[in-house]
CSV table of C-alpha atoms in Angstrom, one decimal:
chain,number,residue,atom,x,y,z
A,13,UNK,CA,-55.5,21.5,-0.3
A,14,UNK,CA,-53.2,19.9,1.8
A,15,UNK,CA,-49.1,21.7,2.4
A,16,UNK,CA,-46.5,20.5,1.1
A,17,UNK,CA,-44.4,19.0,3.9
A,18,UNK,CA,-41.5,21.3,5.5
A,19,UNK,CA,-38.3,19.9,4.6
A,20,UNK,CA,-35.9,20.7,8.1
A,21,UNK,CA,-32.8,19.3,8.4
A,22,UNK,CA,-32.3,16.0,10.0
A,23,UNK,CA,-29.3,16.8,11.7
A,24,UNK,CA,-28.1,20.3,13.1
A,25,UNK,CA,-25.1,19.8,14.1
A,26,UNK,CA,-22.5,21.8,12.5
A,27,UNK,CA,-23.8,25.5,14.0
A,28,UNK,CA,-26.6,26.0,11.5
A,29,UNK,CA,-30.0,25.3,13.5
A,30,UNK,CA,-32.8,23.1,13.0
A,31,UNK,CA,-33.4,24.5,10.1
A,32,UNK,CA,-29.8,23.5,8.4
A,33,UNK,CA,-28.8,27.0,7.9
A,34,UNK,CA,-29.4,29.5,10.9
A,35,UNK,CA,-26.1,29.7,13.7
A,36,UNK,CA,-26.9,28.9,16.8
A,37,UNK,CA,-27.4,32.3,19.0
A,38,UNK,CA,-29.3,33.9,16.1
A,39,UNK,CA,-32.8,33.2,17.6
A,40,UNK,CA,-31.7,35.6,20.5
A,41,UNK,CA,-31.2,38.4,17.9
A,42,UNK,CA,-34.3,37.8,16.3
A,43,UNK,CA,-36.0,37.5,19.7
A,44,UNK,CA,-34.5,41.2,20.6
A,45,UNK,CA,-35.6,42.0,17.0
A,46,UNK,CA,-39.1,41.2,17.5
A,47,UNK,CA,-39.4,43.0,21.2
A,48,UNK,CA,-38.0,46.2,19.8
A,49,UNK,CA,-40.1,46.3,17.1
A,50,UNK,CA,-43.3,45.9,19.1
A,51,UNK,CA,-41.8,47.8,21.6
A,52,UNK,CA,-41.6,50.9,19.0
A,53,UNK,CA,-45.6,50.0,18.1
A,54,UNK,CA,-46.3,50.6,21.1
A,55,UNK,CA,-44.6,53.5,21.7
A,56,UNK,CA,-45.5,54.7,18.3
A,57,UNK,CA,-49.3,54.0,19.4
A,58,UNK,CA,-48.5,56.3,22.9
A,59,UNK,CA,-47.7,58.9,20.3
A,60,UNK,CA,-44.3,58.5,22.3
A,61,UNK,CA,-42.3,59.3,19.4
A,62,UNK,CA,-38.8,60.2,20.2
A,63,UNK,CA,-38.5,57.1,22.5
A,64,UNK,CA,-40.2,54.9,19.2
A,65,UNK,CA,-37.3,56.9,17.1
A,66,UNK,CA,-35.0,55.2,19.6
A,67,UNK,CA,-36.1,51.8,19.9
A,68,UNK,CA,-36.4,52.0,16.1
A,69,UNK,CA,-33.0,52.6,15.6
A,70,UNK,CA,-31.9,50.1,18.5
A,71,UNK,CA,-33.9,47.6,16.0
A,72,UNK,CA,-31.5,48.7,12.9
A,73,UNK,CA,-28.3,48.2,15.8
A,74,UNK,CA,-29.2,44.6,16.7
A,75,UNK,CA,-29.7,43.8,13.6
A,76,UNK,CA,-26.4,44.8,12.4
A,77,UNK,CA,-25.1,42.7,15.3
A,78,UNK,CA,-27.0,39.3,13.9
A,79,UNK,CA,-25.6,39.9,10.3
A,80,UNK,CA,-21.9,40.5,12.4
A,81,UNK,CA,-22.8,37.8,14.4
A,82,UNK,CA,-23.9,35.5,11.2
A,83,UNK,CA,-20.8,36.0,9.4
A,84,UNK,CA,-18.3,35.0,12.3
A,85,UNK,CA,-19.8,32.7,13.2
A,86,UNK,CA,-19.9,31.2,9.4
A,87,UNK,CA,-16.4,32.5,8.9
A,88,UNK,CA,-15.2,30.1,11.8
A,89,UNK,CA,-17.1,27.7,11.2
A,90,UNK,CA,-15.4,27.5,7.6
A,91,UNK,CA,-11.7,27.3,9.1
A,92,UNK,CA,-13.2,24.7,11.0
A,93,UNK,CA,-14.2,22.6,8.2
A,94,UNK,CA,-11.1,23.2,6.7
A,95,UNK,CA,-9.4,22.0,9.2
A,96,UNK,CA,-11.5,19.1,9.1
A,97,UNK,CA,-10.7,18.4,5.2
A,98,UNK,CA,-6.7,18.9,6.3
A,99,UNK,CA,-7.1,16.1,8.9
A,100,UNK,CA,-9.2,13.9,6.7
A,101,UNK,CA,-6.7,13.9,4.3
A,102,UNK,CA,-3.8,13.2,7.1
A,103,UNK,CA,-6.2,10.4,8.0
A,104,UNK,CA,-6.6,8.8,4.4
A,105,UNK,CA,-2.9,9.4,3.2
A,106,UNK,CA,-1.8,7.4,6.0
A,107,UNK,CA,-4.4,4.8,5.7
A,108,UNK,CA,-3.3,4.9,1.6
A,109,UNK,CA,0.2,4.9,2.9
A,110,UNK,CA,-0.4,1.1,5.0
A,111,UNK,CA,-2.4,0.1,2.2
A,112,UNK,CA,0.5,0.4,-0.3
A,113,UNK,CA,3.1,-0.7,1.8
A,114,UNK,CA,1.4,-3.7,2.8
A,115,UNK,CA,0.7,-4.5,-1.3
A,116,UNK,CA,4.3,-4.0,-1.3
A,117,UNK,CA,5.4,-6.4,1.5
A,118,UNK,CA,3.1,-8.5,-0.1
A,119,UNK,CA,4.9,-8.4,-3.4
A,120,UNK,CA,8.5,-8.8,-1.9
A,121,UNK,CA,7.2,-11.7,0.1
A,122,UNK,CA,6.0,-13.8,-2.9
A,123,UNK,CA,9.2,-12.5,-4.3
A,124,UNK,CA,11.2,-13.9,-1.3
A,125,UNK,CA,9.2,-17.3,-1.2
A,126,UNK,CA,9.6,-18.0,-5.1
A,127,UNK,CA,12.8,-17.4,-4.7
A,128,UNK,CA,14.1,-19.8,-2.2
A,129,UNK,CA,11.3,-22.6,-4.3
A,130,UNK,CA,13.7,-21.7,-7.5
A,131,UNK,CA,16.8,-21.9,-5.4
A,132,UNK,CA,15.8,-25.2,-3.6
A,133,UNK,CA,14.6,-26.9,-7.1
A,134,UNK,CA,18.3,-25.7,-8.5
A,135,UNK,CA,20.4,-27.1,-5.3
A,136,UNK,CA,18.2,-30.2,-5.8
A,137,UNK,CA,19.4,-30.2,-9.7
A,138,UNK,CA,22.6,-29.4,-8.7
A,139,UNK,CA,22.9,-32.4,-6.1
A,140,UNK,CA,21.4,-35.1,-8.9
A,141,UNK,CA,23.6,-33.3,-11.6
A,142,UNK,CA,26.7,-34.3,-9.6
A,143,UNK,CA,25.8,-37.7,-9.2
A,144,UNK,CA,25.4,-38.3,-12.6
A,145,UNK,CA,28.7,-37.3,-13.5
A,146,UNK,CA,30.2,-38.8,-11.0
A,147,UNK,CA,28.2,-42.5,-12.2
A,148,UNK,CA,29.4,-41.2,-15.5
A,149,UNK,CA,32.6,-40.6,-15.0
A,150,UNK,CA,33.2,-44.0,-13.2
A,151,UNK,CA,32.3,-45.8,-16.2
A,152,UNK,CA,35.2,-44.1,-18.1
A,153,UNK,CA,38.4,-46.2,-18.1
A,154,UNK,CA,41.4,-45.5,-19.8
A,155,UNK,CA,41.8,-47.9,-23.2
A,156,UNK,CA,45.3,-48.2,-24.4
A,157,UNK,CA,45.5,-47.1,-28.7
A,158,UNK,CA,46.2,-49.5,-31.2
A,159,UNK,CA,49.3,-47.7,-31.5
A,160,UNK,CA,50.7,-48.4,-28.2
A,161,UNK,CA,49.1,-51.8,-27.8
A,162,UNK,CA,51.5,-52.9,-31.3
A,163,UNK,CA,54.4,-50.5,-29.6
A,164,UNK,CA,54.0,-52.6,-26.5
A,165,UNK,CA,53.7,-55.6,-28.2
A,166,UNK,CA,57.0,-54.9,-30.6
A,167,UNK,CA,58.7,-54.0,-27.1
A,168,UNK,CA,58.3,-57.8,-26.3
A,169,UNK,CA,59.0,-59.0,-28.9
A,170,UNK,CA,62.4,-57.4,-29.5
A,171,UNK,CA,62.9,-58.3,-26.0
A,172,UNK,CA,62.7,-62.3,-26.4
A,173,UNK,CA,64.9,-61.9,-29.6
A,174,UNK,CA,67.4,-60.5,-27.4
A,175,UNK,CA,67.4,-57.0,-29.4
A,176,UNK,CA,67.5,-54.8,-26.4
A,177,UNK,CA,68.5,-51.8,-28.3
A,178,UNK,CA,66.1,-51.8,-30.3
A,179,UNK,CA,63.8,-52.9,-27.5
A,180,UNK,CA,64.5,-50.1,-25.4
A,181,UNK,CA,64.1,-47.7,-28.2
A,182,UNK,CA,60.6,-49.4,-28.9
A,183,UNK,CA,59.8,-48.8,-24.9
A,184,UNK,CA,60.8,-44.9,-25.0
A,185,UNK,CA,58.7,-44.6,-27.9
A,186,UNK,CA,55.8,-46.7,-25.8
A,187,UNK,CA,56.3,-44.8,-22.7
A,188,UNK,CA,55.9,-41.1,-24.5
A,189,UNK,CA,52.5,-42.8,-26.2
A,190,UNK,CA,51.2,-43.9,-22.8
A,191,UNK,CA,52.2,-40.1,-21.4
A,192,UNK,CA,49.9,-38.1,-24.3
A,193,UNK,CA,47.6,-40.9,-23.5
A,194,UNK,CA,47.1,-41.1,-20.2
A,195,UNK,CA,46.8,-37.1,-20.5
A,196,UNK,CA,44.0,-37.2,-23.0
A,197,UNK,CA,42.5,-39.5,-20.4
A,198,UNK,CA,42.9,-37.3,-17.9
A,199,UNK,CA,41.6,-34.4,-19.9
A,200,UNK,CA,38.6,-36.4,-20.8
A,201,UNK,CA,37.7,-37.0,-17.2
A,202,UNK,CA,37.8,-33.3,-16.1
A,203,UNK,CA,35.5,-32.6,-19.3
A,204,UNK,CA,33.0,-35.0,-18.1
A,205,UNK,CA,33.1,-33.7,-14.9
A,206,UNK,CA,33.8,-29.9,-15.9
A,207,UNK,CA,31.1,-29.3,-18.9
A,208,UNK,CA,27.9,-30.7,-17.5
A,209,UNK,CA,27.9,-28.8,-14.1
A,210,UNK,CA,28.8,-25.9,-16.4
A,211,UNK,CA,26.1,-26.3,-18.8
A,212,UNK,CA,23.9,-26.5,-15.5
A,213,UNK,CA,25.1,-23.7,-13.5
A,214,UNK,CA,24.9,-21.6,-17.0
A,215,UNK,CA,21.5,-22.6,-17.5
A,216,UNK,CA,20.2,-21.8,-13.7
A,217,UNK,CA,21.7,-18.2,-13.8
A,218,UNK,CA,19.7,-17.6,-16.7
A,219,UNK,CA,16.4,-19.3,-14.6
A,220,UNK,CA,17.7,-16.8,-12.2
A,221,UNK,CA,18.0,-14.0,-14.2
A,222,UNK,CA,14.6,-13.8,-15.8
A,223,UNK,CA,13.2,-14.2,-12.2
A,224,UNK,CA,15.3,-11.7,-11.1
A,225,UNK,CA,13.8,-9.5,-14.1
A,226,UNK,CA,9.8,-11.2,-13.1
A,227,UNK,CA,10.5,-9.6,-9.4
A,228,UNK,CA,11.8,-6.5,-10.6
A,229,UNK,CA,8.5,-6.1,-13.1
A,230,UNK,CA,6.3,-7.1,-10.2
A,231,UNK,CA,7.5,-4.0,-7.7
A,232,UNK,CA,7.0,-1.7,-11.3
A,233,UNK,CA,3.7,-2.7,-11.4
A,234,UNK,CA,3.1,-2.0,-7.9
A,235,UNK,CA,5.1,0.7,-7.5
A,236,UNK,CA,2.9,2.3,-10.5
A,237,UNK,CA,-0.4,1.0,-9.0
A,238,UNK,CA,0.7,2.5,-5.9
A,239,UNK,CA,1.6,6.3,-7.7
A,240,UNK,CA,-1.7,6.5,-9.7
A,241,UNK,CA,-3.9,5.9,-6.6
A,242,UNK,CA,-2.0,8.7,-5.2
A,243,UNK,CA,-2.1,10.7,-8.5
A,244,UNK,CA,-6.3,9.8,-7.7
A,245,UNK,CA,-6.4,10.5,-4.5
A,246,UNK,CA,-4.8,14.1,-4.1
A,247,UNK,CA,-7.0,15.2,-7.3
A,248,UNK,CA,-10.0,13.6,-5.4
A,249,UNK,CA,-9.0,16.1,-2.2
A,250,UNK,CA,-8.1,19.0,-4.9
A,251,UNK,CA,-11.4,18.6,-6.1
A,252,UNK,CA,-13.1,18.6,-2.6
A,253,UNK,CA,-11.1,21.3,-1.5
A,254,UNK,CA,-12.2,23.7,-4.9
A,255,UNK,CA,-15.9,22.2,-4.0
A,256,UNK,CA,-15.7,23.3,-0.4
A,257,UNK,CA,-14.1,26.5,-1.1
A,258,UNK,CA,-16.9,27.0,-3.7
A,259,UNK,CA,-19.6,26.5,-1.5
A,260,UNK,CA,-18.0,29.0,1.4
A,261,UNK,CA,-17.5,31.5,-1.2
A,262,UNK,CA,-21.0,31.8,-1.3
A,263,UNK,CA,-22.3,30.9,1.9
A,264,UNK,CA,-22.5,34.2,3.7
A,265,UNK,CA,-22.0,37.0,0.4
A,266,UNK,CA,-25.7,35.7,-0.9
A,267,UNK,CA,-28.8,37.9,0.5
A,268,UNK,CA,-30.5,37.2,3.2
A,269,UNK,CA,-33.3,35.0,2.7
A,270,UNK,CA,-36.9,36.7,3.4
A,271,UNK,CA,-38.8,35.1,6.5
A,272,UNK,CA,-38.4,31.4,7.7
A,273,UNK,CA,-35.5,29.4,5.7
A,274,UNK,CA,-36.3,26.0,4.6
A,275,UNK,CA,-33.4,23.6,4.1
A,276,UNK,CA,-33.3,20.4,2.5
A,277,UNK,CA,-33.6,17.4,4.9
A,278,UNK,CA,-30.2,15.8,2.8
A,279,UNK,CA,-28.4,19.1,3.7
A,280,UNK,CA,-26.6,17.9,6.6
A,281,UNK,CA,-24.8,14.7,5.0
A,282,UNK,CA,-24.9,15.7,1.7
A,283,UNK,CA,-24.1,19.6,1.1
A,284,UNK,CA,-20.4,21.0,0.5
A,285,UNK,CA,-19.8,23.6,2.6
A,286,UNK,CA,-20.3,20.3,5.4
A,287,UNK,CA,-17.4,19.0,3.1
A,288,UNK,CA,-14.7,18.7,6.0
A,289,UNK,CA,-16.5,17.3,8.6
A,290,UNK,CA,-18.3,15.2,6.5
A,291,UNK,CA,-15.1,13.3,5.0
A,292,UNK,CA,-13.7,13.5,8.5
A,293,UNK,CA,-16.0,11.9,10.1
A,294,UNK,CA,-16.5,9.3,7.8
A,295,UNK,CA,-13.0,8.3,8.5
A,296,UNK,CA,-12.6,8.6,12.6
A,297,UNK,CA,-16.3,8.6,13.4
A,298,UNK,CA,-18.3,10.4,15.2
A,299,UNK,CA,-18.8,11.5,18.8
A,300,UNK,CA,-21.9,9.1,19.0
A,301,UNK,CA,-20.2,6.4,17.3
A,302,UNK,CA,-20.0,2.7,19.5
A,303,UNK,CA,-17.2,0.4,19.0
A,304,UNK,CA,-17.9,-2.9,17.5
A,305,UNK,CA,-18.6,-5.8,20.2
A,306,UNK,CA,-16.3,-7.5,18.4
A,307,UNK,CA,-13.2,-5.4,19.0
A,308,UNK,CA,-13.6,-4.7,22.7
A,309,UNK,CA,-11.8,-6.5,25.3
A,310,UNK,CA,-13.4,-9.3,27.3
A,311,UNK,CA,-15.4,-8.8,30.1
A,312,UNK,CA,-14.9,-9.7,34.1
A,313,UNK,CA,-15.6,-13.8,34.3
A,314,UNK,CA,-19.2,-14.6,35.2
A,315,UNK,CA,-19.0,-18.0,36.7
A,316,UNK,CA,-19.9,-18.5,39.6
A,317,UNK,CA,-17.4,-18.9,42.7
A,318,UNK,CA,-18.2,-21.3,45.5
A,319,UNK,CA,-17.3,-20.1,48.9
A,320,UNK,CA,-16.6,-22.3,51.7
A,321,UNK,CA,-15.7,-21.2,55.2
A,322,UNK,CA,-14.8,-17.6,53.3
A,323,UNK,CA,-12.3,-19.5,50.7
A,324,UNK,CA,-13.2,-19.8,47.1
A,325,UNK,CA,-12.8,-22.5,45.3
């Protein structure tokens, strides 16, 4: 019947051994273990018992040191993935952080453009608005009532009958018509020119105003987007941190395991005590990570250089 294949993590590099779970140093313990307890056979065998009594007990010592050693060596290597979850989430808040505030920019630059469109459109209206009224009001000339038309006409009138009293009575009476007149006229004039520019500016402010109210809605929107991937965000780190805290809880308070420990070939990238380095290294990289071709700065020129009496040219 053929074995089942061993299952040895891939990649021992956060102090556990090949075997995803053992520190590194151990193996000298186990070595020492091993030589004393064949050294107290032996001894035992010589019927050499008091020295077999001691390396016996020597056996018991070391071992005490591996367990000591085992559990510092866990115990820093769980402050150190700590630390590693702290920086990770230094990394990604500030990553978050540019993200945001470059949705925001974004935002208040759209914000910024539409508003000098709206404004251009509105000087543009503004400009054709004030030719209009002035074409309009140049159309407008002052026409004399009926009233003072016959008040004029009586004024003549009078005047070749040789009434003058009467005539100049007539022309007072003319002269006050052609006053309230000519001020109607005038009044007229500054209405046409007053009312539609009014009507105008009145009806851009309110264009204005319920873009002003469209920006404002947009940077809510954002703003809220922006608070909830927070809100996401730190539970997603709350709930790494409980995970990891978890796992180290139980990492070096479980027994011993009983001759050679097999781990899980996904241990490595995959289990939470790892948690810290893990997310850390996913977002600064590793040690044996290249940097893209395509970010690295161009190299010395290759062509080749023709040399004449020592010069190049």
């Amino acid at each position: 019947m053929q074995e089942a294949p061993t299952l040895v993590a891939e990649k021992p590099t956060y102090s556990r051994g090949a075997d995803g779970r053992t520190p590194f140093g151990v193996p000298s313990f186990q070595e020492k273990i091993v030589d004393l307890q064949q050294e107290t056979l032996q001894r035992s065998g010589r019927q050499e018992y008091m020295t077999a009594d001691t390396s016996f007990n020597q056996t018991g010592a070391v071992k005490v040191q591996e367990q000591s050693f085992r559990v510092a060596t866990e115990l820093g290597r769980q402050r150190e993935e700590k630390a590693n979850l702290e920086k990770a989430f230094k990394i990604e808040k500030s990553q978050l952080f540019a993200k945001w505030a470059k949705k925001i920019e974004e935002v208040e630059e759209d914000c910024r453009v539409r508003q000098a469109i709206l404004m251009e459109k509105q000087e543009i209206a503004r400009v054709d608005r004030e030719k209009e009224v002035v074409e309009h009001v140049s159309k407008i000339r002052f026409k004399k009532s009926s009233t003072l038309l016959q008040l004029e006409d009586t004024e003549k009138k009078l005047a070749k009958q040789h009434d003058f009293k009467q005539a100049t009575e007539v022309m007072s009476r003319a002269e006050r018509q052609r006053k309230l007149e000519e001020a109607e006229y005038r009044r007229r004039i500054e209405v046409a020119q007053r009312k539609p520019l009014e009507e105008l500016a009145a009806r851009q402010d309110a264009e204005m105003r319920i873009f002003t109210q469209k920006c404002h809605g947009m940077r809510l929107a954002i703003q809220r987007e922006r608070d909830a991937a927070f809100a996401v965000y730190k539970q997603k780190y709350c709930n790494l941190e409980a995970d990891q805290s978890h796992a180290h809880a139980i990492e070096y308070t479980m027994h011993a395991e009983i001759g050679a420990v097999q781990s899980h070939k996904s241990r490595s990238t995959t289990a939470s005590t790892f948690r810290g380095t893990l997310k850390y290294e996913s977002l600064a990289g590793t040690k044996f990570d290249v940097s893209d071709v395509s970010t690295l700065a161009d190299g010395p020129d290759s062509t080749p250089v023709a040399r004449v009496n020592g010069d190049a040219y």
